[in-house]
Amino acid sequence: MNMSARTKLETFEEVYNRKLTAAEAYANRPRKWMLYTLIVLIIVVMVSWSSSSIQFNGMTTTGSEVAKGVLHGVFNPDTKLLFGTGDTDVPYLLLQTVAIAVLGTLFGAILAIPFAFLAASNIMPKPISYLFRLLILLIIVIAGVGTFAFVHSIRTRRRQLYRLAYVDPLTNGDNFACFKEKLSHRGGDSGFYVALDLQDFKLINNTCGVAKGDETLLEVWKILQTGTHLGEFSAHINADRFILFLRDNDRCTLEPRLECLCQDISNLSTKLNIPKLFPLCGIYETADHKEIEQNYGKAVQAMYPIKGKRTRHYAFYDELDIKQLSEDRLMEDVFEDALKNGEFQLWYQPKVDPVTGNILGAEALIRWKRPDGTMLSPGKFIPLFEKNGNITTLDEYVFRTVCAQQQRWLQAGAKLYPISVNISRVSLYYSNVVDKYREILNSFRLDPKYVPLEITESATIDNSDISSLIEQFHEAGFTLLLDDFGSGYSSLSSLNVMHFDTIKLDKSLIDYIGDRNGEKLLLHITQLLQSFGMTITAEGVETSDQVEFLKNLHCDDIQGYYFSKPLPVNEFEDFVRKHTGL
């Protein structure tokens, strides 16, 4: 073999070996890519798993825990959720977005591996090789963007589902379902369930509009948010009902917090120019969070003794009289059936002329006779029905029944006397109360003077629109009596604004008779009222000395046991015959 041929052979071998080495390098490169891809994929899967764990367990997590590690966020029970309502946690979302983008890019790289083999080989011309490399890049980009868009759509859908399930539409905060989910992970942590209501909140909706009512609830929610600490929860249930879980050590630290919360809520009346807010809180202490709804129910029950009284803002469950609570629940359950079955009966207490002893009228008083013959006094059920709202239905029932009775007496040719009917303060809060009572009266074609209306003195204090209501009732032809005058809220100056036709002196004033200073007080009160042109009825008169004193004061009529106790309708008719000569 000559030199020239040997040189060519060596040159061929060198070229062959060089190309073989290059081919092996290209062949090994995808394997390295696959190894790198596998490692990064494992990392991305771990991050994605921890992400989904946080999203699922996020009910128990708070805060930007990314600096402490993503896994810490999974197991930290005191952190806020990072998905759904937690998508305000920017560091975590950036980490999650990068992870998704990397995952998509790697997915594209895997798809592009076959094209990478072809592009790395020398079996195709360079222009085609460049096109393959461009195709590889395009596949990677499309896969990355597509993966990101797909995962983003899933995240968006999950956020929407989360809002539907766990976010209150009015406050944009936690709803009761979210509250229960969070609290279910608390384990055996002891704390206080606090059920919060706004007493007579419907007045705001009725007088100021629903929009103002919603604004009020939103402001209350803000106060509750600022009043809760780390590891405590609050939620809006519905209407004016909220719930809190507070982790105070004992009542001594809890009560000042509740006082502060209630005071802040009450101050909203001035800020929003609305009727006075009076928050009520029922409190139940427990470390058992398995039956959260039952715990809330007990907190609600704790409010029962203070509802409608405006004397206390909060009460504890262990203060309840369980027996009384059961009786109240029974009365609530049978109320509607009792109305339909005629269990509520009207008794009549006569009003008598102190000089002649003749009857001048009567007051209709409600009694509840149960099917077993048990007679329930108003003191048993009236306070309960004022709390739960049934009193408005009962008020209308009494008024309608009196109208029907007066119509029967009129058709029988009997002389009619005014039979006064009480209207509770709750009924007076309804803007259509005058129209409703006028419609009932017109349906019986009665003169309104035969069914005068009694309004308690305490109702005039709580209702800022009472003067306007009095004028509306007068325009409808009704005679109005101020009941229980002198029972604790008396303001003589208000009589110049509230134009009642008759003032009923409370028994507490009548009991002053026999006391020198008390008699002077009665003398000046009656003289003042008579100078206003008002008639005077004395309630709770029980002795002849009281009758004689009231005669000297020229009291118009007397109501009390001295002349008669409340009577059922047949006995009242007998009383009328005896005291009118009919």
Coordinates of C-alpha atoms in Angstrom, one line a residue:
M1 CA 0.0 0.0 0.0
N2 CA 1.6 3.3 -1.1
M3 CA 1.8 6.3 1.1
S4 CA -1.0 8.1 -0.6
A5 CA -3.4 5.3 -0.1
R6 CA -2.4 4.9 3.6
T7 CA -2.9 8.5 4.2
K8 CA -6.4 8.4 2.7
L9 CA -7.2 5.3 4.8
E10 CA -6.1 7.1 8.0
T11 CA -8.0 10.2 7.0
F12 CA -11.1 8.0 6.5
E13 CA -10.7 6.3 9.8
E14 CA -10.2 9.6 11.6
V15 CA -13.4 11.0 10.0
Y16 CA -15.3 7.8 10.8
N17 CA -14.1 7.8 14.5
R18 CA -14.9 11.5 14.9
K19 CA -18.4 11.0 13.5
L20 CA -18.9 7.9 15.6
T21 CA -17.9 9.9 18.7
A22 CA -20.3 12.7 17.8
A23 CA -23.1 10.3 17.2
E24 CA -22.5 8.7 20.6
A25 CA -22.5 12.1 22.2
Y26 CA -25.8 13.0 20.5
A27 CA -27.2 9.7 21.5
N28 CA -26.2 10.2 25.1
R29 CA -27.5 13.8 25.2
P30 CA -31.2 12.8 25.2
R31 CA -30.6 10.3 28.0
K32 CA -29.1 13.2 30.0
W33 CA -32.2 15.3 29.1
M34 CA -34.4 12.5 30.2
L35 CA -32.5 12.2 33.5
Y36 CA -32.7 16.0 34.1
T37 CA -36.4 15.9 33.1
L38 CA -37.1 13.1 35.5
I39 CA -35.4 15.0 38.4
V40 CA -37.2 18.2 37.7
L41 CA -40.5 16.4 37.2
I42 CA -40.1 14.8 40.7
I43 CA -39.6 18.3 42.1
V44 CA -42.5 19.8 40.3
V45 CA -44.8 16.9 41.3
M46 CA -43.8 17.4 45.0
V47 CA -44.5 21.1 44.7
S48 CA -47.8 20.5 43.0
W49 CA -48.7 17.9 45.6
S50 CA -47.9 20.3 48.4
S51 CA -49.9 22.9 46.5
S52 CA -53.0 20.7 46.3
S53 CA -52.5 19.7 49.9
I54 CA -52.5 23.3 51.0
Q55 CA -55.5 24.1 48.9
F56 CA -57.4 21.2 50.5
N57 CA -56.2 21.7 54.1
G58 CA -56.0 25.5 53.6
M59 CA -59.0 25.8 55.9
T60 CA -56.6 25.6 58.7
T61 CA -53.7 27.6 57.4
T62 CA -52.7 31.4 57.4
G63 CA -50.1 33.7 56.2
S64 CA -47.1 33.7 53.9
E65 CA -45.4 30.6 55.0
V66 CA -43.4 30.1 51.7
A67 CA -40.2 31.4 53.4
K68 CA -40.5 28.6 55.9
G69 CA -41.1 26.0 53.3
V70 CA -44.2 25.0 51.4
L71 CA -44.6 21.8 53.4
H72 CA -44.8 23.9 56.6
G73 CA -47.9 25.5 55.2
V74 CA -49.5 22.0 54.9
F75 CA -49.2 21.1 58.5
N76 CA -49.3 24.5 60.2
P77 CA -52.8 24.6 61.8
D78 CA -52.6 28.4 62.4
T79 CA -52.2 29.5 58.8
K80 CA -54.7 31.0 56.3
L81 CA -55.6 29.3 53.1
L82 CA -53.5 30.0 50.1
F83 CA -56.0 29.0 47.5
G84 CA -59.5 30.3 47.0
T85 CA -59.8 33.2 49.4
G86 CA -56.0 32.8 50.0
D87 CA -55.0 33.8 46.4
T88 CA -53.8 37.1 47.9
D89 CA -50.7 35.3 49.0
V90 CA -48.5 36.6 46.2
P91 CA -45.2 34.8 47.0
Y92 CA -46.9 31.5 47.0
L93 CA -48.8 32.2 43.8
L94 CA -45.6 33.2 42.0
L95 CA -44.0 29.9 43.1
Q96 CA -47.0 28.0 41.9
T97 CA -47.1 29.8 38.6
V98 CA -43.3 29.1 38.0
A99 CA -43.9 25.5 38.9
I100 CA -46.7 25.2 36.4
A101 CA -44.7 26.9 33.6
V102 CA -41.7 24.6 34.3
L103 CA -44.0 21.6 34.2
G104 CA -45.4 22.6 30.9
T105 CA -42.0 23.3 29.4
L106 CA -40.7 19.9 30.5
F107 CA -43.7 18.3 29.1
G108 CA -43.0 19.9 25.8
A109 CA -39.4 18.9 26.0
I110 CA -40.4 15.3 26.4
L111 CA -42.6 15.5 23.4
A112 CA -39.7 17.0 21.4
I113 CA -37.2 14.3 22.2
P114 CA -37.8 12.3 18.9
F115 CA -37.3 15.4 16.9
A116 CA -34.1 16.2 18.9
F117 CA -32.6 12.8 17.8
L118 CA -33.3 13.7 14.2
A119 CA -32.0 17.2 14.5
A120 CA -28.8 16.0 16.3
S121 CA -28.0 13.5 13.5
N122 CA -26.3 14.3 10.3
I123 CA -28.6 12.3 8.1
M124 CA -30.5 15.4 7.0
P125 CA -29.3 18.7 5.5
K126 CA -28.6 21.6 7.7
P127 CA -31.7 23.7 6.6
I128 CA -34.0 20.9 7.5
S129 CA -32.1 20.4 10.8
Y130 CA -32.7 24.0 11.6
L131 CA -36.4 23.6 10.9
F132 CA -36.6 20.6 13.2
R133 CA -34.9 22.6 15.9
L134 CA -37.4 25.4 15.4
L135 CA -40.2 22.9 15.6
I136 CA -38.7 21.6 18.9
L137 CA -38.7 25.1 20.3
L138 CA -42.3 25.6 19.1
I139 CA -43.5 22.4 20.7
I140 CA -41.9 23.3 24.0
V141 CA -43.5 26.8 23.9
I142 CA -46.9 25.5 22.9
A143 CA -46.8 22.7 25.5
G144 CA -45.7 25.2 28.2
V145 CA -48.4 27.8 27.4
G146 CA -51.0 25.1 27.0
T147 CA -50.2 23.5 30.3
F148 CA -50.2 26.8 32.0
A149 CA -53.6 27.8 30.5
F150 CA -55.1 24.4 31.4
V151 CA -54.0 24.5 35.0
H152 CA -55.0 28.2 35.3
S153 CA -58.5 27.3 34.1
I154 CA -58.7 24.6 36.7
R155 CA -57.6 27.0 39.4
T156 CA -60.1 29.6 38.3
R157 CA -62.9 27.0 38.4
R158 CA -61.8 25.9 41.9
R159 CA -61.8 29.5 43.1
Q160 CA -65.3 29.9 41.8
L161 CA -66.5 26.7 43.5
Y162 CA -64.7 27.8 46.7
R163 CA -66.5 31.2 46.7
L164 CA -69.9 29.5 46.2
A165 CA -69.2 27.0 49.0
Y166 CA -67.3 29.1 51.6
V167 CA -67.6 32.8 50.9
D168 CA -70.5 35.0 52.2
P169 CA -71.9 37.1 49.2
L170 CA -72.6 40.1 51.4
T171 CA -69.5 40.4 53.5
N172 CA -67.0 38.6 51.1
G173 CA -65.8 36.9 54.3
D174 CA -66.3 33.4 55.7
N175 CA -69.8 31.8 55.7
F176 CA -71.0 29.2 58.2
A177 CA -69.8 26.3 56.1
C178 CA -66.3 27.8 56.1
F179 CA -66.5 28.4 59.8
K180 CA -67.4 24.8 60.4
E181 CA -64.6 23.6 58.2
K182 CA -62.0 25.7 59.9
L183 CA -63.2 24.8 63.4
S184 CA -63.4 21.1 62.6
H185 CA -59.6 21.0 62.5
R186 CA -59.1 22.6 65.9
G187 CA -58.9 19.4 67.8
G188 CA -59.5 19.8 71.5
D189 CA -58.9 23.5 71.8
S190 CA -61.3 25.0 74.4
G191 CA -63.1 28.2 73.4
F192 CA -66.3 30.2 73.4
Y193 CA -69.0 29.9 70.7
V194 CA -70.6 33.4 70.5
A195 CA -73.9 33.8 68.6
L196 CA -74.5 37.4 67.8
D197 CA -77.8 39.0 66.7
L198 CA -78.9 42.6 66.3
Q199 CA -82.1 43.1 68.2
D200 CA -85.0 44.5 66.1
F201 CA -82.7 44.8 63.0
K202 CA -85.7 44.6 60.7
L203 CA -86.5 48.2 61.8
I204 CA -83.5 49.4 59.8
N205 CA -84.6 47.6 56.7
N206 CA -88.2 48.9 57.2
T207 CA -87.3 52.5 57.9
C208 CA -84.0 53.0 56.1
G209 CA -84.1 50.5 53.3
V210 CA -82.5 47.2 52.5
A211 CA -79.4 48.9 51.1
K212 CA -78.8 50.7 54.4
G213 CA -79.4 47.4 56.2
D214 CA -76.7 45.7 54.1
E215 CA -74.3 48.5 54.7
T216 CA -74.9 48.1 58.5
L217 CA -74.2 44.4 58.3
L218 CA -71.0 45.0 56.4
E219 CA -69.8 47.5 59.1
V220 CA -70.7 45.0 61.8
W221 CA -68.6 42.4 60.0
K222 CA -65.6 44.8 59.9
I223 CA -65.9 45.3 63.6
L224 CA -66.0 41.5 64.2
Q225 CA -62.9 41.0 62.0
T226 CA -60.9 43.6 63.9
G227 CA -62.0 42.1 67.2
T228 CA -60.8 38.6 66.5
H229 CA -57.3 37.4 67.2
L230 CA -55.0 34.7 65.6
G231 CA -56.6 31.3 65.8
E232 CA -60.1 32.8 66.3
F233 CA -62.9 32.7 63.6
S234 CA -66.0 34.6 62.7
A235 CA -68.7 34.1 60.0
H236 CA -71.9 35.7 58.8
I237 CA -74.7 33.1 58.9
N238 CA -77.6 35.0 57.4
A239 CA -79.7 38.2 57.9
D240 CA -78.3 39.8 61.1
R241 CA -76.9 36.6 62.6
F242 CA -73.2 36.1 63.1
I243 CA -71.0 33.6 64.9
L244 CA -67.6 33.8 66.5
F245 CA -65.2 31.4 68.1
L246 CA -63.1 33.1 70.7
R247 CA -60.2 31.6 72.6
D248 CA -60.1 33.5 75.9
N249 CA -58.8 31.7 79.0
D250 CA -61.9 32.5 81.0
R251 CA -64.9 34.7 81.3
C252 CA -63.0 37.5 83.0
T253 CA -61.0 38.2 79.8
L254 CA -63.9 37.4 77.5
E255 CA -66.5 39.8 78.9
P256 CA -64.5 43.0 78.4
R257 CA -63.9 42.0 74.8
L258 CA -67.6 41.4 74.3
E259 CA -68.5 44.7 75.9
C260 CA -66.1 46.5 73.6
L261 CA -67.5 44.7 70.5
C262 CA -71.1 45.5 71.5
Q263 CA -70.2 49.2 72.2
D264 CA -68.5 49.5 68.8
I265 CA -71.6 48.0 67.1
S266 CA -73.9 50.3 69.0
N267 CA -71.9 53.3 68.0
L268 CA -72.7 52.5 64.3
S269 CA -76.1 54.1 64.9
T270 CA -74.5 57.5 65.0
K271 CA -72.1 56.8 62.2
L272 CA -74.7 55.5 59.8
N273 CA -77.7 57.6 61.0
I274 CA -79.9 54.6 61.7
P275 CA -82.1 53.5 64.7
K276 CA -80.2 52.5 67.8
L277 CA -78.4 49.1 67.4
F278 CA -78.5 46.7 70.3
P279 CA -76.4 43.6 69.8
L280 CA -77.1 40.4 71.7
C281 CA -74.6 37.6 72.3
G282 CA -75.3 34.1 73.5
I283 CA -72.2 32.2 74.7
Y284 CA -71.4 28.5 74.9
E285 CA -68.1 27.3 76.2
T286 CA -66.7 23.9 75.0
A287 CA -63.7 22.0 73.7
D288 CA -65.7 19.6 71.6
H289 CA -66.0 20.7 68.0
K290 CA -67.5 17.6 66.5
E291 CA -71.1 19.0 66.6
I292 CA -70.5 22.6 65.6
E293 CA -74.1 23.3 64.6
Q294 CA -75.4 22.0 68.0
N295 CA -72.8 24.2 69.8
Y296 CA -74.1 27.2 67.8
G297 CA -77.7 26.2 68.7
K298 CA -76.8 26.3 72.4
A299 CA -75.2 29.7 72.0
V300 CA -78.4 30.9 70.4
Q301 CA -80.4 29.4 73.2
A302 CA -78.3 31.3 75.7
M303 CA -79.7 34.6 74.2
Y304 CA -83.3 33.8 75.0
P305 CA -83.4 35.3 78.6
I306 CA -82.1 38.7 77.4
K307 CA -84.0 39.0 74.1
G308 CA -86.4 41.9 73.9
K309 CA -85.2 43.5 77.2
R310 CA -82.3 45.8 76.2
T311 CA -80.8 45.4 79.6
R312 CA -77.8 43.1 78.9
H313 CA -75.7 42.5 75.8
Y314 CA -74.7 38.9 76.5
A315 CA -75.6 35.8 78.5
F316 CA -74.0 32.3 79.0
Y317 CA -75.6 29.0 78.2
D318 CA -75.1 27.7 81.8
E319 CA -77.3 30.5 83.1
L320 CA -80.3 29.1 81.2
D321 CA -83.3 27.6 82.9
I322 CA -83.6 24.4 80.8
K323 CA -87.1 23.6 82.0
Q324 CA -88.3 27.1 81.1
L325 CA -86.6 26.8 77.8
S326 CA -88.4 23.6 77.0
E327 CA -91.7 25.2 77.9
D328 CA -91.0 28.1 75.7
R329 CA -90.1 25.8 72.8
L330 CA -93.4 24.0 73.2
M331 CA -95.4 27.2 73.2
E332 CA -93.6 28.3 70.0
D333 CA -94.3 25.0 68.3
V334 CA -98.0 24.9 69.1
F335 CA -98.7 28.7 68.6
E336 CA -100.2 28.5 65.1
D337 CA -102.4 25.5 65.9
A338 CA -103.6 27.2 69.1
L339 CA -104.7 30.2 67.0
K340 CA -106.6 28.0 64.6
N341 CA -108.2 26.0 67.3
G342 CA -109.4 29.0 69.3
E343 CA -107.3 28.3 72.3
F344 CA -106.6 32.0 72.8
Q345 CA -109.6 33.6 74.6
L346 CA -110.4 37.2 75.4
W347 CA -111.4 38.2 78.9
Y348 CA -112.7 41.7 79.7
Q349 CA -111.9 43.9 82.7
P350 CA -114.5 46.6 83.2
K351 CA -113.7 50.3 83.5
V352 CA -116.1 51.9 85.9
D353 CA -117.3 55.4 86.8
P354 CA -115.9 56.0 90.4
V355 CA -118.9 58.1 91.3
T356 CA -121.9 56.2 89.9
G357 CA -120.3 52.7 89.6
N358 CA -121.7 52.4 86.1
I359 CA -119.7 50.7 83.4
L360 CA -117.9 53.0 80.9
G361 CA -115.9 50.4 78.9
A362 CA -113.5 47.6 79.3
E363 CA -110.0 46.4 78.3
A364 CA -109.6 43.1 76.4
L365 CA -107.0 40.8 77.9
I366 CA -105.7 37.6 76.3
R367 CA -105.7 34.2 78.0
W368 CA -104.5 30.9 76.6
K369 CA -106.5 27.8 77.5
R370 CA -104.7 24.6 76.5
P371 CA -106.6 21.5 75.4
D372 CA -106.0 19.9 78.8
G373 CA -107.8 22.8 80.5
T374 CA -104.6 24.5 81.7
M375 CA -105.0 28.3 81.7
L376 CA -101.8 30.2 80.8
S377 CA -101.5 33.8 81.9
P378 CA -100.2 36.5 79.6
G379 CA -97.0 36.8 81.7
K380 CA -96.1 33.3 80.5
F381 CA -96.3 33.7 76.7
I382 CA -96.4 37.5 75.9
P383 CA -92.7 38.1 76.6
L384 CA -91.8 35.0 74.6
F385 CA -93.9 36.1 71.6
E386 CA -92.4 39.6 71.8
K387 CA -89.0 38.0 71.4
N388 CA -89.8 35.7 68.5
G389 CA -92.2 38.0 66.6
N390 CA -95.4 36.1 67.1
I391 CA -96.8 39.0 69.1
T392 CA -97.7 40.9 65.9
T393 CA -99.9 38.0 64.8
L394 CA -101.4 37.8 68.3
D395 CA -102.1 41.5 68.3
E396 CA -104.1 41.3 65.1
Y397 CA -106.0 38.3 66.4
V398 CA -107.1 40.1 69.5
F399 CA -108.1 43.2 67.6
R400 CA -110.0 41.2 65.0
T401 CA -111.7 39.2 67.8
V402 CA -112.8 42.3 69.6
C403 CA -114.2 43.8 66.4
A404 CA -116.1 40.6 65.8
Q405 CA -117.5 40.6 69.3
Q406 CA -118.6 44.2 69.1
Q407 CA -120.3 43.5 65.8
R408 CA -122.3 40.6 67.4
W409 CA -123.4 42.8 70.3
L410 CA -124.4 45.5 67.8
Q411 CA -126.4 43.0 65.8
A412 CA -128.1 41.8 69.0
G413 CA -129.2 45.3 69.8
A414 CA -127.0 45.7 72.8
K415 CA -125.5 49.0 73.8
L416 CA -121.8 49.2 72.8
Y417 CA -119.0 50.3 75.1
P418 CA -115.4 51.0 74.1
I419 CA -113.3 47.8 74.4
S420 CA -109.6 48.8 74.4
V421 CA -107.0 46.6 72.7
N422 CA -103.3 46.6 73.4
I423 CA -100.7 47.0 70.6
S424 CA -97.3 45.7 71.4
R425 CA -94.2 47.8 70.7
V426 CA -93.1 45.3 68.1
S427 CA -96.2 45.8 66.0
L428 CA -95.6 49.6 66.1
Y429 CA -92.3 49.1 64.2
Y430 CA -94.2 48.0 61.0
S431 CA -94.8 51.0 58.7
N432 CA -98.1 49.6 57.6
V433 CA -99.6 49.0 61.1
V434 CA -102.1 51.9 60.8
D435 CA -103.4 50.7 57.4
K436 CA -103.7 47.1 58.6
Y437 CA -105.8 48.0 61.6
R438 CA -107.9 50.4 59.6
E439 CA -108.6 47.6 57.1
I440 CA -109.6 45.1 59.8
L441 CA -111.9 47.7 61.4
N442 CA -113.5 48.6 58.0
S443 CA -114.2 44.9 57.3
F444 CA -116.5 44.9 60.3
R445 CA -118.0 48.3 59.6
L446 CA -117.4 49.5 63.1
D447 CA -116.9 53.0 64.4
P448 CA -113.2 53.2 65.6
K449 CA -114.3 54.8 68.9
Y450 CA -115.6 51.4 70.0
V451 CA -112.1 49.8 69.7
P452 CA -109.6 52.3 71.2
L453 CA -105.9 51.3 71.2
E454 CA -103.6 51.1 74.2
I455 CA -99.9 51.7 73.7
T456 CA -97.5 51.1 76.6
E457 CA -95.3 53.9 77.8
S458 CA -92.1 51.8 77.2
A459 CA -93.1 51.5 73.5
T460 CA -93.0 55.3 73.1
I461 CA -89.5 55.4 74.4
D462 CA -88.0 52.8 72.0
N463 CA -89.8 54.1 68.9
S464 CA -88.5 57.4 67.4
D465 CA -91.5 57.5 65.0
I466 CA -94.1 57.2 67.7
S467 CA -95.4 60.8 67.3
S468 CA -96.0 60.3 63.6
L469 CA -97.8 57.0 64.3
I470 CA -100.0 58.7 66.8
E471 CA -101.1 61.3 64.3
Q472 CA -101.7 58.6 61.7
F473 CA -103.9 56.6 64.1
H474 CA -105.8 59.8 65.0
E475 CA -106.4 60.5 61.3
A476 CA -107.8 57.0 60.9
G477 CA -110.3 57.9 63.7
F478 CA -108.8 55.8 66.6
T479 CA -108.8 56.8 70.2
L480 CA -105.3 56.3 71.8
L481 CA -104.5 55.4 75.4
L482 CA -101.1 55.6 77.0
D483 CA -100.8 52.5 79.2
D484 CA -98.6 51.9 82.3
F485 CA -97.9 55.6 82.8
G486 CA -95.6 56.1 85.7
S487 CA -94.1 52.6 85.5
G488 CA -90.5 53.8 85.1
Y489 CA -90.1 55.7 81.9
S490 CA -92.3 58.7 82.5
S491 CA -91.4 61.9 80.8
L492 CA -94.0 64.7 81.3
S493 CA -92.4 66.8 78.5
S494 CA -93.1 64.1 76.0
L495 CA -96.8 64.4 76.6
N496 CA -96.7 67.7 74.8
V497 CA -95.4 65.9 71.7
M498 CA -97.3 62.7 71.9
H499 CA -101.0 63.6 71.8
F500 CA -102.8 60.7 73.6
D501 CA -106.5 60.9 74.4
T502 CA -106.3 59.0 77.7
I503 CA -103.6 58.4 80.2
K504 CA -103.8 55.2 82.3
L505 CA -102.0 55.6 85.6
D506 CA -100.0 52.5 86.5
K507 CA -100.7 50.6 89.6
S508 CA -97.3 51.6 91.0
L509 CA -98.7 55.2 91.2
I510 CA -102.0 54.1 92.7
D511 CA -100.1 52.3 95.4
Y512 CA -98.8 55.7 96.6
I513 CA -102.2 56.5 98.0
G514 CA -101.9 56.6 101.7
D515 CA -98.4 58.1 101.5
R516 CA -98.4 62.0 101.9
N517 CA -95.7 62.7 99.3
G518 CA -97.1 60.1 97.0
E519 CA -100.6 61.6 97.1
K520 CA -99.1 65.1 96.4
L521 CA -97.4 63.5 93.3
L522 CA -100.6 62.0 92.1
L523 CA -102.5 65.3 92.7
H524 CA -100.1 67.3 90.5
I525 CA -99.9 64.6 87.8
T526 CA -103.6 64.4 87.4
Q527 CA -104.0 68.2 87.4
L528 CA -101.4 68.5 84.7
L529 CA -103.0 65.8 82.5
Q530 CA -106.4 67.3 82.9
S531 CA -105.0 70.7 81.9
F532 CA -103.9 69.0 78.7
G533 CA -107.5 67.9 78.1
M534 CA -106.7 64.2 78.6
T535 CA -109.0 61.8 80.4
I536 CA -107.5 59.7 83.2
T537 CA -108.0 56.0 83.9
A538 CA -106.6 54.5 87.2
E539 CA -105.4 50.9 86.9
G540 CA -104.9 48.4 89.7
V541 CA -107.4 50.0 92.1
E542 CA -108.1 47.5 94.9
T543 CA -109.3 49.4 98.0
S544 CA -112.1 51.7 99.0
D545 CA -109.6 54.3 100.2
Q546 CA -108.0 54.4 96.8
V547 CA -111.5 54.9 95.2
E548 CA -112.3 57.8 97.5
F549 CA -109.0 59.5 96.8
L550 CA -109.4 59.1 93.1
K551 CA -113.0 60.5 93.3
N552 CA -111.6 63.6 94.8
L553 CA -109.0 63.9 92.0
H554 CA -111.9 63.7 89.5
C555 CA -110.5 60.6 87.9
D556 CA -112.6 59.7 84.9
D557 CA -112.8 55.9 85.3
I558 CA -111.3 53.1 87.4
Q559 CA -110.1 49.7 86.4
G560 CA -109.1 47.2 89.1
Y561 CA -110.1 44.3 91.3
Y562 CA -112.1 46.6 93.6
F563 CA -114.9 46.6 91.0
S564 CA -114.1 43.5 88.9
K565 CA -111.4 41.1 87.9
P566 CA -111.0 40.2 84.2
L567 CA -114.1 38.2 83.1
P568 CA -114.9 35.8 80.3
V569 CA -117.4 37.1 77.8
N570 CA -120.5 35.6 79.3
E571 CA -119.7 36.9 82.8
F572 CA -118.8 40.3 81.4
E573 CA -122.2 40.5 79.8
D574 CA -123.8 39.8 83.2
F575 CA -121.6 42.5 84.7
V576 CA -122.7 45.0 82.1
R577 CA -126.4 44.3 82.7
K578 CA -126.0 44.8 86.5
H579 CA -124.2 48.1 86.1
T580 CA -126.3 49.7 83.4
G581 CA -129.8 48.5 84.3
L582 CA -130.1 46.6 81.0

